[in-house]
Amino acid sequence: MKNKLTLILKKEIVLKELKSYTWVFGGSVLLAIAYVIFIIPHNIVPGGVLGLSIVANKLTGLSIGLLALLVNIPLLLWGTKVLGLKTGIKTAFSMVLVSFYIDVFSALLKNRIYVEDALVSSIFGGVIIGLAVSIVMNAGATTGGNDILVRILATKIKLPYNQLILIIDGIVIFFGILVFEDFTMAAYSIIAIIAISKTIEYYMKKSLKNMTLLVFSSKNLLIQESILENKKHTDGILKLIHYENNGKLILITRNTKKLETVRDMIYKIDPTATITVLESNNELS
């Protein structure tokens, strides 16, 4: 019976990972399409590694996807400890997809301008890029570039995350002004950056809602100790209540991305545990 439950659990984990990689694939392709249709034809430089690659493409003639990959690979190797191995692998998958499809779609469409108005293009492009990045992030990965660099710099420079992003994006836009000699491009780039950040913020807030896990297991004390010892992976847990009399463990979290991590941790300790997930309206501090 225990072996059967273990096999079912392993199957669920494999299916969950396949679903996760499918979302990473979809988000990465959508990101590439947004850049090729809305951003690259107008020489908009929306910060980050891809923005820098658009500038470098003008100087070197090398493809934007290839340039992005050349910058992202060392950043990923450098930042693997910050991201963690699992996220690092998914991020590498996303980076390769984005670079590959940007070059493929650019070659097919030949940088044709589909949206004549650069302002409209920067807004729509920014919103779609923000949506694509949110999809990839919700699947447990990043699209590379800025996110990795900022996480690394945050360990060295004592500045808020948002400020570091603004500084890096500002430097990239400045290079764009020097290379393209176009101050109007800078304005469109800032609009695109705002659209991207606001869209990501909207979808990230939407994905964070209070959830309650009811865990019934004979090993709840071990589960509780494991959660408390692994704060790095379970820091979304805001309340943890253990009832000795009926073997019930209650976990309340507003970080829904932590649910699967905690669920896997519980099943690893007790494959026979029963877990019920409920949406919670509790106000937590």
PDB file of C-alpha atoms in Angstrom, residues 209-212 252 278-284:
ATOM      1  CA  LYS A 209      -4.240  35.115  -1.612  1.00  0.00           C
ATOM      2  CA  ASN A 210      -4.746  33.527   1.769  1.00  0.00           C
ATOM      3  CA  MET A 211      -4.965  29.746   1.638  1.00  0.00           C
ATOM      4  CA  THR A 212      -5.464  27.233   4.452  1.00  0.00           C
ATOM      5  CA  ILE A 252      -2.250  29.380   6.688  1.00  0.00           C
ATOM      6  CA  LEU A 278      -9.117  25.809   1.212  1.00  0.00           C
ATOM      7  CA  GLU A 279      -9.298  29.454   0.227  1.00  0.00           C
ATOM      8  CA  SER A 280      -9.135  31.574   3.376  1.00  0.00           C
ATOM      9  CA  ASN A 281     -10.525  35.009   4.103  1.00  0.00           C
ATOM     10  CA  ASN A 282      -8.520  35.322   7.306  1.00  0.00           C
ATOM     11  CA  GLU A 283      -6.699  38.628   7.810  1.00  0.00           C
ATOM     12  CA  LEU A 284      -3.126  37.726   8.597  1.00  0.00           C
TER      13      LEU A 284
END
